[in-house]
Tab-separated table of C-alpha atoms in Angstrom:
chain	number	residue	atom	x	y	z
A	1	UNK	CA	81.505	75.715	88.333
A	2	UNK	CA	80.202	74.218	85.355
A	3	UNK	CA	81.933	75.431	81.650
A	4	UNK	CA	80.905	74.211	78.596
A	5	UNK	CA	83.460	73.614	75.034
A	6	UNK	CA	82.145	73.752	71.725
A	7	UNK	CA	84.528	71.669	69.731
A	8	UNK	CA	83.665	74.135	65.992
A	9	UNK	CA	86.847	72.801	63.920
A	10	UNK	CA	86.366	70.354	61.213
A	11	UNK	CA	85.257	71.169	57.827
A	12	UNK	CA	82.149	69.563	56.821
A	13	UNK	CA	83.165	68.461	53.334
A	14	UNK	CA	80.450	66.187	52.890
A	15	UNK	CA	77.497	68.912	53.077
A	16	UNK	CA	79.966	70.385	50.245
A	17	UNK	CA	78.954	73.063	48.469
A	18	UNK	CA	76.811	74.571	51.384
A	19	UNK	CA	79.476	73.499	53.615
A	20	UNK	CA	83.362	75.394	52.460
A	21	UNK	CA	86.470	75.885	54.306
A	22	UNK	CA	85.312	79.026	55.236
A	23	UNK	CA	82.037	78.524	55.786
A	24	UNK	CA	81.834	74.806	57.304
A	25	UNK	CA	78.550	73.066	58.298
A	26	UNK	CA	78.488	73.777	62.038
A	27	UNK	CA	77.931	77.608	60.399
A	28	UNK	CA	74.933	76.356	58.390
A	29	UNK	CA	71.414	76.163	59.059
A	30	UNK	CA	70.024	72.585	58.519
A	31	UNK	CA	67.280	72.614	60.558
A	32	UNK	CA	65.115	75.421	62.330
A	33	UNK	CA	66.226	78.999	61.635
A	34	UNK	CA	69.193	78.896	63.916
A	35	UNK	CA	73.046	77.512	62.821
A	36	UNK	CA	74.022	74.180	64.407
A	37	UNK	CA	76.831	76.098	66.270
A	38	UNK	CA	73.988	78.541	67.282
A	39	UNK	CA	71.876	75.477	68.788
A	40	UNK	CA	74.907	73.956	70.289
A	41	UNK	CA	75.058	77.739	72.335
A	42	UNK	CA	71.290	77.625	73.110
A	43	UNK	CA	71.525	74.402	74.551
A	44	UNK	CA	74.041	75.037	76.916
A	45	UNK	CA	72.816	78.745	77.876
A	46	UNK	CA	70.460	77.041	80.229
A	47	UNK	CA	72.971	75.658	82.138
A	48	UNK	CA	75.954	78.094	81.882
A	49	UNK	CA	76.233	82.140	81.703
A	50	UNK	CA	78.363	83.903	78.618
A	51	UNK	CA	81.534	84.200	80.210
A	52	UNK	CA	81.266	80.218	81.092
A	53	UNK	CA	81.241	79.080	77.735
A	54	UNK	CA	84.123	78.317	75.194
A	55	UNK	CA	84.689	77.780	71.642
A	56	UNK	CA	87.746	76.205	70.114
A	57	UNK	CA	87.921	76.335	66.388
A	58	UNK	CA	90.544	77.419	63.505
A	59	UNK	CA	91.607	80.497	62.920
A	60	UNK	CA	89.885	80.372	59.411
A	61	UNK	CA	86.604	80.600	61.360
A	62	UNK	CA	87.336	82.551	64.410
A	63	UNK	CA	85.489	85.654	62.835
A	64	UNK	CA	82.186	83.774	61.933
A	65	UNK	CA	82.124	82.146	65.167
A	66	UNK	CA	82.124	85.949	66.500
A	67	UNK	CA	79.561	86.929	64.143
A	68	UNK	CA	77.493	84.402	64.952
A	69	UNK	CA	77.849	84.699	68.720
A	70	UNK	CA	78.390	88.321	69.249
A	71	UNK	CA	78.175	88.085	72.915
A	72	UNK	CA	80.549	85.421	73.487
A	73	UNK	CA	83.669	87.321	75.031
A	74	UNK	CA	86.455	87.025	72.414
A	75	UNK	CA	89.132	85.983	74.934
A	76	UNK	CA	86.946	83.040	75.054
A	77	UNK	CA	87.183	81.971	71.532
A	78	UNK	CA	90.366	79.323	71.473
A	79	UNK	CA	92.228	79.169	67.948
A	80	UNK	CA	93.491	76.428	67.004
A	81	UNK	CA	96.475	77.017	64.840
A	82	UNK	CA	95.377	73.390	62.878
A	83	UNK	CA	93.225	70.566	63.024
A	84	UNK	CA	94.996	67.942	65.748
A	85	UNK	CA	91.844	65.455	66.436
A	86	UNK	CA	89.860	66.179	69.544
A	87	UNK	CA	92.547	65.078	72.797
A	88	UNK	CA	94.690	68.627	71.786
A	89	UNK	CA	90.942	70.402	71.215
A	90	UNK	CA	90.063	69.199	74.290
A	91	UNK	CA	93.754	69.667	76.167
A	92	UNK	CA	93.884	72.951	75.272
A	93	UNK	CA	90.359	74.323	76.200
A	94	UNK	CA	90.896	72.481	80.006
A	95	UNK	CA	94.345	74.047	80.486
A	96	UNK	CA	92.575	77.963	79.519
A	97	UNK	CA	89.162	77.072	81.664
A	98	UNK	CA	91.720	75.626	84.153
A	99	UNK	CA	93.382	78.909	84.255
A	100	UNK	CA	90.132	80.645	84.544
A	101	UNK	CA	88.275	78.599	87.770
A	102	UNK	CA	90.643	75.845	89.061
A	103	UNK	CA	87.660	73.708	89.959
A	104	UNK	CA	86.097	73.652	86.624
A	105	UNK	CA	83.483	71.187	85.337
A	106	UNK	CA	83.299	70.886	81.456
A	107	UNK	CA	80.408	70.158	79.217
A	108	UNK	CA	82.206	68.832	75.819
A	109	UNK	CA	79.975	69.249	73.281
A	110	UNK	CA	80.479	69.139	69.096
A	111	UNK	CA	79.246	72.255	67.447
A	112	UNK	CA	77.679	70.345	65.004
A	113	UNK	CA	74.941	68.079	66.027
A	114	UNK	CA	70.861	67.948	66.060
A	115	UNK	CA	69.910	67.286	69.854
A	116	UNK	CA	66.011	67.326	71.107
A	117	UNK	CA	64.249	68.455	73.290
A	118	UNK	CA	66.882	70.582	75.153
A	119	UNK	CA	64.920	69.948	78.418
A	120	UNK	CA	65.898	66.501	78.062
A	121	UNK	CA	69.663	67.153	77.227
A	122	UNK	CA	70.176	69.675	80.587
A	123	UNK	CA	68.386	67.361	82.479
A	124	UNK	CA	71.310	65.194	81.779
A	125	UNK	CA	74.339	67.256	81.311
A	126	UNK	CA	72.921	67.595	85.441
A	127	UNK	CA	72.879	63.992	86.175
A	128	UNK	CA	76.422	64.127	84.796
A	129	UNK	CA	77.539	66.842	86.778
A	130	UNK	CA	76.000	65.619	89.834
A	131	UNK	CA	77.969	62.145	89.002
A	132	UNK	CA	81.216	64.054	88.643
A	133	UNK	CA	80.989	65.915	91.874
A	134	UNK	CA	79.831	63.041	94.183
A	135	UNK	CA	83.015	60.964	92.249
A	136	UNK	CA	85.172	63.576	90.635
A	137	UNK	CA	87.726	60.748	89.125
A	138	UNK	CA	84.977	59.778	86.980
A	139	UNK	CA	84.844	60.791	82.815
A	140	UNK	CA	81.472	61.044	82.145
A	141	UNK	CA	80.187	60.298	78.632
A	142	UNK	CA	76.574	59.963	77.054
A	143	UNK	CA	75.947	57.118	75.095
A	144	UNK	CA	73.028	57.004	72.167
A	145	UNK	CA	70.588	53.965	72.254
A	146	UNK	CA	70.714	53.008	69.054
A	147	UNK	CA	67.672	52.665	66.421
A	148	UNK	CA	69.342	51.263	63.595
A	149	UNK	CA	72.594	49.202	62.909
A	150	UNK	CA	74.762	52.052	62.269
A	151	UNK	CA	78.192	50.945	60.418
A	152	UNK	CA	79.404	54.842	60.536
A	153	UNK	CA	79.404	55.067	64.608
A	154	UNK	CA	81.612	53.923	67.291
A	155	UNK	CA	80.193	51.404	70.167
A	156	UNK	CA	80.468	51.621	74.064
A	157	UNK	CA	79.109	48.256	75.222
A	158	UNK	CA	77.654	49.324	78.758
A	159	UNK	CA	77.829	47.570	82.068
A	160	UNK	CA	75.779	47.607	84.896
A	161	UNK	CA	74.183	50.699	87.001
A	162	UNK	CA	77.435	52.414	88.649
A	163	UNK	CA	77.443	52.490	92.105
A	164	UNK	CA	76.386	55.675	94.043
A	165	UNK	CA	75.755	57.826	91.207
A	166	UNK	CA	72.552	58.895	90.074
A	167	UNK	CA	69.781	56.891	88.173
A	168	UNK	CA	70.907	56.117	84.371
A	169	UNK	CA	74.424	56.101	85.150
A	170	UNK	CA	76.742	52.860	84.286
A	171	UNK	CA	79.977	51.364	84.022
A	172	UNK	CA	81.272	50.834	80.656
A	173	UNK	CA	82.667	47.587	79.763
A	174	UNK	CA	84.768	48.307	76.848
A	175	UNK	CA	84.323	50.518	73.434
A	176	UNK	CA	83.830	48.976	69.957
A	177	UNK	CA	85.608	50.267	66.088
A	178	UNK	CA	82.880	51.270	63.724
A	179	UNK	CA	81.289	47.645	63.310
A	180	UNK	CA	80.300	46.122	59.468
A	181	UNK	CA	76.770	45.103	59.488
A	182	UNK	CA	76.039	41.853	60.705
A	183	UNK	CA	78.327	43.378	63.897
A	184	UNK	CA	76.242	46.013	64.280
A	185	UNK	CA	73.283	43.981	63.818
A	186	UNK	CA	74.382	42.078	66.960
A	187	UNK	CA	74.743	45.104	69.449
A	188	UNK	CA	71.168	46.190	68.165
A	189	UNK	CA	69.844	42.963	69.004
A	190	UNK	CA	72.031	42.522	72.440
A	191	UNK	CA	70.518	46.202	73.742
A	192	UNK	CA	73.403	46.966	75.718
A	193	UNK	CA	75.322	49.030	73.078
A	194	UNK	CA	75.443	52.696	73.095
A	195	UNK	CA	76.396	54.992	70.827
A	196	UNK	CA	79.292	56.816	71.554
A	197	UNK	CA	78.041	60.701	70.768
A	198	UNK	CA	81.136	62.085	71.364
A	199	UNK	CA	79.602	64.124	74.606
A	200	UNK	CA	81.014	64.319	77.605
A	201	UNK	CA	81.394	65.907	81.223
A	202	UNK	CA	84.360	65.504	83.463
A	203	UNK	CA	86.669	67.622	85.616
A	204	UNK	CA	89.267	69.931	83.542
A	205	UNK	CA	92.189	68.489	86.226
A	206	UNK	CA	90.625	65.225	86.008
A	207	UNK	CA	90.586	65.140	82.285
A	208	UNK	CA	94.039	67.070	82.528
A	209	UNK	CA	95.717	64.175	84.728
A	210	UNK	CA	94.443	61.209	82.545
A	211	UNK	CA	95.921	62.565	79.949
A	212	UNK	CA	99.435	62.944	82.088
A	213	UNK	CA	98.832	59.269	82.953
A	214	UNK	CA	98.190	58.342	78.894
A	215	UNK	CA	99.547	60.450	76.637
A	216	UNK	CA	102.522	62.098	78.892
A	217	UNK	CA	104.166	63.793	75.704
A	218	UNK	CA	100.889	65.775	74.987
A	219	UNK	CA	100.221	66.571	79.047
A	220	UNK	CA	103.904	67.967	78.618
A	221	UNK	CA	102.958	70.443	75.689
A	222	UNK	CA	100.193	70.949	77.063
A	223	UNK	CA	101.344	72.004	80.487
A	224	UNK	CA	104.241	74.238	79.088
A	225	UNK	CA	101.680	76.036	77.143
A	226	UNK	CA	99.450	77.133	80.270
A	227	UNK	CA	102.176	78.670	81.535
A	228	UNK	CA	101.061	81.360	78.530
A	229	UNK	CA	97.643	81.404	79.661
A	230	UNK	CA	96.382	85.522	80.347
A	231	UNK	CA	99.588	86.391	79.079
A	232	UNK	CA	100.548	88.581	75.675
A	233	UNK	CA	102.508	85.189	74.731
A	234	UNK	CA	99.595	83.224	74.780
A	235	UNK	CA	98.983	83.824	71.075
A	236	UNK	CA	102.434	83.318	69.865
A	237	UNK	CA	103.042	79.931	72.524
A	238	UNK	CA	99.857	78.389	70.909
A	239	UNK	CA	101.165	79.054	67.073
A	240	UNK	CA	104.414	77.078	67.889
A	241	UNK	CA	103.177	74.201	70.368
A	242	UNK	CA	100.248	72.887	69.163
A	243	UNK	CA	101.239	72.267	65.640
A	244	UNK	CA	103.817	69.558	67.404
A	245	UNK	CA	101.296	68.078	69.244
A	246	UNK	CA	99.842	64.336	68.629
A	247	UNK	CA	96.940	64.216	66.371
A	248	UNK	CA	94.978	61.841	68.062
A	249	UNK	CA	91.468	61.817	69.169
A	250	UNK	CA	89.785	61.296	73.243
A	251	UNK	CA	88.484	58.315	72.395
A	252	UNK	CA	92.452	56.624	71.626
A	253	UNK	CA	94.320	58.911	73.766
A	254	UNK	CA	92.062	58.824	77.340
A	255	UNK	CA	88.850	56.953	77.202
A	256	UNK	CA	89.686	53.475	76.155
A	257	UNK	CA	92.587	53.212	78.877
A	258	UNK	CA	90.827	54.362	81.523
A	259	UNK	CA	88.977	52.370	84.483
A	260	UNK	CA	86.964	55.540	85.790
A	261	UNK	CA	84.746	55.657	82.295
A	262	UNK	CA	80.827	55.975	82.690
A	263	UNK	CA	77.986	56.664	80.556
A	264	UNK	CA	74.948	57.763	80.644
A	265	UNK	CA	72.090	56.629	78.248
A	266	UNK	CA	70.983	60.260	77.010
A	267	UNK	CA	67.603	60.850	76.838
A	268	UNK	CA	67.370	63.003	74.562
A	269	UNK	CA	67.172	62.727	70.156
A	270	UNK	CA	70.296	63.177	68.860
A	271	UNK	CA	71.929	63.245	65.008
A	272	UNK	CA	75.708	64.066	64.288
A	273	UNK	CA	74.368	65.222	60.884
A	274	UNK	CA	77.053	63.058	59.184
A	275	UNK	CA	75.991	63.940	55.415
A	276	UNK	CA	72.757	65.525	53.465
A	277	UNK	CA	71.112	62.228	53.755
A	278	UNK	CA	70.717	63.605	57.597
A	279	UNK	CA	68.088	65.883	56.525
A	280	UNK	CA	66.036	62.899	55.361
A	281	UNK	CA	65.860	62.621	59.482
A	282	UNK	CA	65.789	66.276	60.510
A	283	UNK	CA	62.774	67.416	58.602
A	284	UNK	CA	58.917	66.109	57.432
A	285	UNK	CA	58.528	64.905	53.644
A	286	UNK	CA	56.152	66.186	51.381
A	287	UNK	CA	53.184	63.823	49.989
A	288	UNK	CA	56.271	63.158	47.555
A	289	UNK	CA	58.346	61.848	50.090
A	290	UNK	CA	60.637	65.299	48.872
A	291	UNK	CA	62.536	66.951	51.921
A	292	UNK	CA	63.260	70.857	50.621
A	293	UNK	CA	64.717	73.636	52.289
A	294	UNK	CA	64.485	76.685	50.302
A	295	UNK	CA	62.128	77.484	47.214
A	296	UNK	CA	61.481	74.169	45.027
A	297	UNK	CA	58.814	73.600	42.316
A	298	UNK	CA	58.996	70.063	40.596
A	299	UNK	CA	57.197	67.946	38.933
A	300	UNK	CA	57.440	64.362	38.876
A	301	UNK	CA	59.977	64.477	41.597
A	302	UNK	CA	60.103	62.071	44.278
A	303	UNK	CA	62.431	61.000	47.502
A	304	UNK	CA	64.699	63.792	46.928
A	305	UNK	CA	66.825	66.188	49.165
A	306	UNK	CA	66.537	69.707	48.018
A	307	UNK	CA	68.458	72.709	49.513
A	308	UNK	CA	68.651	75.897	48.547
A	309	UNK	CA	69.330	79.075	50.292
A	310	UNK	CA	65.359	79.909	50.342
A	311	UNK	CA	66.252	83.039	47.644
A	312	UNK	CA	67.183	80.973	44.042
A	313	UNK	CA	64.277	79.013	43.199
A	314	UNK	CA	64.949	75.346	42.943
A	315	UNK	CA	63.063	73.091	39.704
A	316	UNK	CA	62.649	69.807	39.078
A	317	UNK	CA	61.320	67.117	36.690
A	318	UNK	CA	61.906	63.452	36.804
A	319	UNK	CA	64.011	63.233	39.644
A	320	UNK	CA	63.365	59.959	41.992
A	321	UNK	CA	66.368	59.737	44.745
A	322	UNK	CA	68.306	61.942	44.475
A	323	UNK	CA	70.354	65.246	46.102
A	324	UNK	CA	70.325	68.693	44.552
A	325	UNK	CA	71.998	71.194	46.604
A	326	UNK	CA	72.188	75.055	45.146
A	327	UNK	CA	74.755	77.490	46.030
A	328	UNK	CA	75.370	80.802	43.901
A	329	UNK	CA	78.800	79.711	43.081
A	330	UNK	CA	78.512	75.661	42.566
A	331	UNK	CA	75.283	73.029	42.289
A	332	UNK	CA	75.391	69.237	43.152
A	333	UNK	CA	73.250	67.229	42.129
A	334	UNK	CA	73.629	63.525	42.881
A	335	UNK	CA	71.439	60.238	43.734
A	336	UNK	CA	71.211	59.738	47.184
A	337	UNK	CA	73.081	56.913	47.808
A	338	UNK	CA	76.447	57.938	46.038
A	339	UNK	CA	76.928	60.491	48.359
A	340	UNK	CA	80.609	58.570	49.491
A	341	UNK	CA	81.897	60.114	45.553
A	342	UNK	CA	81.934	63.583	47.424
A	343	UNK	CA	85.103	63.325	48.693
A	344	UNK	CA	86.298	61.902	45.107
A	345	UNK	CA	84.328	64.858	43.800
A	346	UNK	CA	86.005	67.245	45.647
A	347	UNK	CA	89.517	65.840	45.276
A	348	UNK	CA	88.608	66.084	41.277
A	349	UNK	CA	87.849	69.581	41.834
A	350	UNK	CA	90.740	70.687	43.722
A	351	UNK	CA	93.189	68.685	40.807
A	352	UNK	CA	91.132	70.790	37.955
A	353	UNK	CA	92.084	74.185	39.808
A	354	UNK	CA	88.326	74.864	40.985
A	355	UNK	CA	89.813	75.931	44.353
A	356	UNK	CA	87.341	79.106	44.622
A	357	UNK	CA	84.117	76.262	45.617
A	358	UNK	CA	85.993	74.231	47.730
């Protein structure tokens, strides 16, 4: 039976201050009238029921995560005690859905990205599922044809059609760092580079046993803690093993050792909505080339990113470029393309005692 895990943790400090540690960015609504953790749900509701889908984030934001999916069971909300990169995440949510159906088959999905048309993305997720049943051995993950040479994404360089599996489906030959330019310039011109979305599909024993094969302290952990799973103890088990587990993401731990890798080109539009300069993708400009989300009057102002919580009334005059983003408790306002100073911003913050925005 199919399960699908939304990977919520992370803190989305550069949609800071719409994005807190309280209130990170999969929480926020960018784009339609729906959260992205929300549209991560919807999407996978036409595959899955309720009590087939999982959500692992911190226990900061286990409470908004309810709010925001009030029919999700709560049993099936996993806590993670801290952030440990995405092979514990994903560890831990296969050893509970493990525990739950034996034969599981997990949809790994981030909470936080843009995906369109959602026919498009089941239609997949079922190509990898049917890939994964005729082979279960294989870790299936969807690649992103590229439109632009990225700098900010990791590279799967893809191989030919894999054998016996359904159309769309190949071999990988080997994954590539974030490139510079000119690098990346080369994989957009070679059109066999994907990518890597940071989606996959796979077997929870499958995905459980390549990470006994790879990462054998982790599997241990890992394996010690099921033994809590449906118990009173889970709770208290997962508070003092996981903190001791590796921090250290799929991608290192599984994926780049591993000869039973595929990928599937996805057909579908996707954004990880890395920064506010995403919404310059997500949404339509005005004749002033303005994208605005919430109330905005302006004059003279041009190529800007304006978003507001659609109840404070947003004005302009003069502005080319640049980012305003209003909050009732803190305002940024920025060009566009100095958006890496948040994190320099923030640190600045945090060292002048305004903890209370951050």
């Amino acid at each position: 039976m199919l399960h699908a895990v939304i990977m919520a943790g992370g803190s989305g400090t550069r949609f800071w201050p719409a994005s807190r540690r309280d209130l990170p960015k999969q929480f926020l609504t960018l784009s339609g009238d729906r959260s992205l953790l929300q549209q991560a749900t919807d999407r996978c509701l036409p595959l899955i029921k309720h009590d087939q889908l999982w959500i692992v984030t911190g226990a900061r934001h286990a409470v908004e995560t309810g709010r925001q999916l009030p029919a999700l069971p709560s049993e099936h909300v996993l806590i993670e005690p801290c952030g440990r990169n995405t092979a514990p995440c994903i560890g831990l949510a296969a050893i509970r859905v493990r525990a739950a159906d034996p034969d599981a088959v997990l949809l790994v999905t981030p909470a936080d990205h843009v995906i369109s048309p959602t026919s498009a993305f089941v239609a997949a997720v079922e190509r990898a599922v049917a890939t994964v049943n005729a082979a279960p051995e294989k870790l299936c993950l969807f690649g992103i044809v590229p439109n632009r040479p990225a700098t900010g994404y990791g590279y799967i360089e893809r191989g030919g059609p894999l054998t016996g599996a359904p159309d769309g489906v190949f071999s990988v030959v080997r994954f590539r760092e974030k490139p510079d330019l000119a690098t990346a310039q080369q994989f957009l011109a070679a059109g066999n580079f994907l990518w890597n979305s940071g989606i996959f599909v796979w077997r929870a024993d499958t995905i459980i046993r390549a990470l006994q094969q790879y990462q054998p302290e982790l599997h241990r952990k890992l394996e010690e803690l099921s033994q809590h799973c449906g118990r009173d103890s889970w709770h208290s088990a997962l508070e003092r093993d996981f903190p001791s587990m590796p921090s250290i993401s799929i991608d290192y731990a599984v994926l780049e050792h591993s000869r039973d890798v595929c990928v599937i080109e996805a057909p579908f539009g996707w954004d990880d909505v890395g920064s506010w300069a995403a919404l310059l993708r997500l949404h339509q400009p005005d004749a002033d080339g303005n994208i605005v989300v919430g109330k905005h009057c302006g004059i003279g102002t041009r190529n800007c990113t304006i978003y507001g919580n659609g109840e404070h009334l947003i004005t302009t005059i003069g502005l080319d470029g640049c980012t305003v983003v209003h909050t009732p408790t803190a305002t940024l306002v920025a060009k566009l393309d100095d958006e890496a100073q948040l994190k320099d911003l923030l640190k600045q913050l945090e060292q002048r005692g305004f903890d209370g925005v951050l």
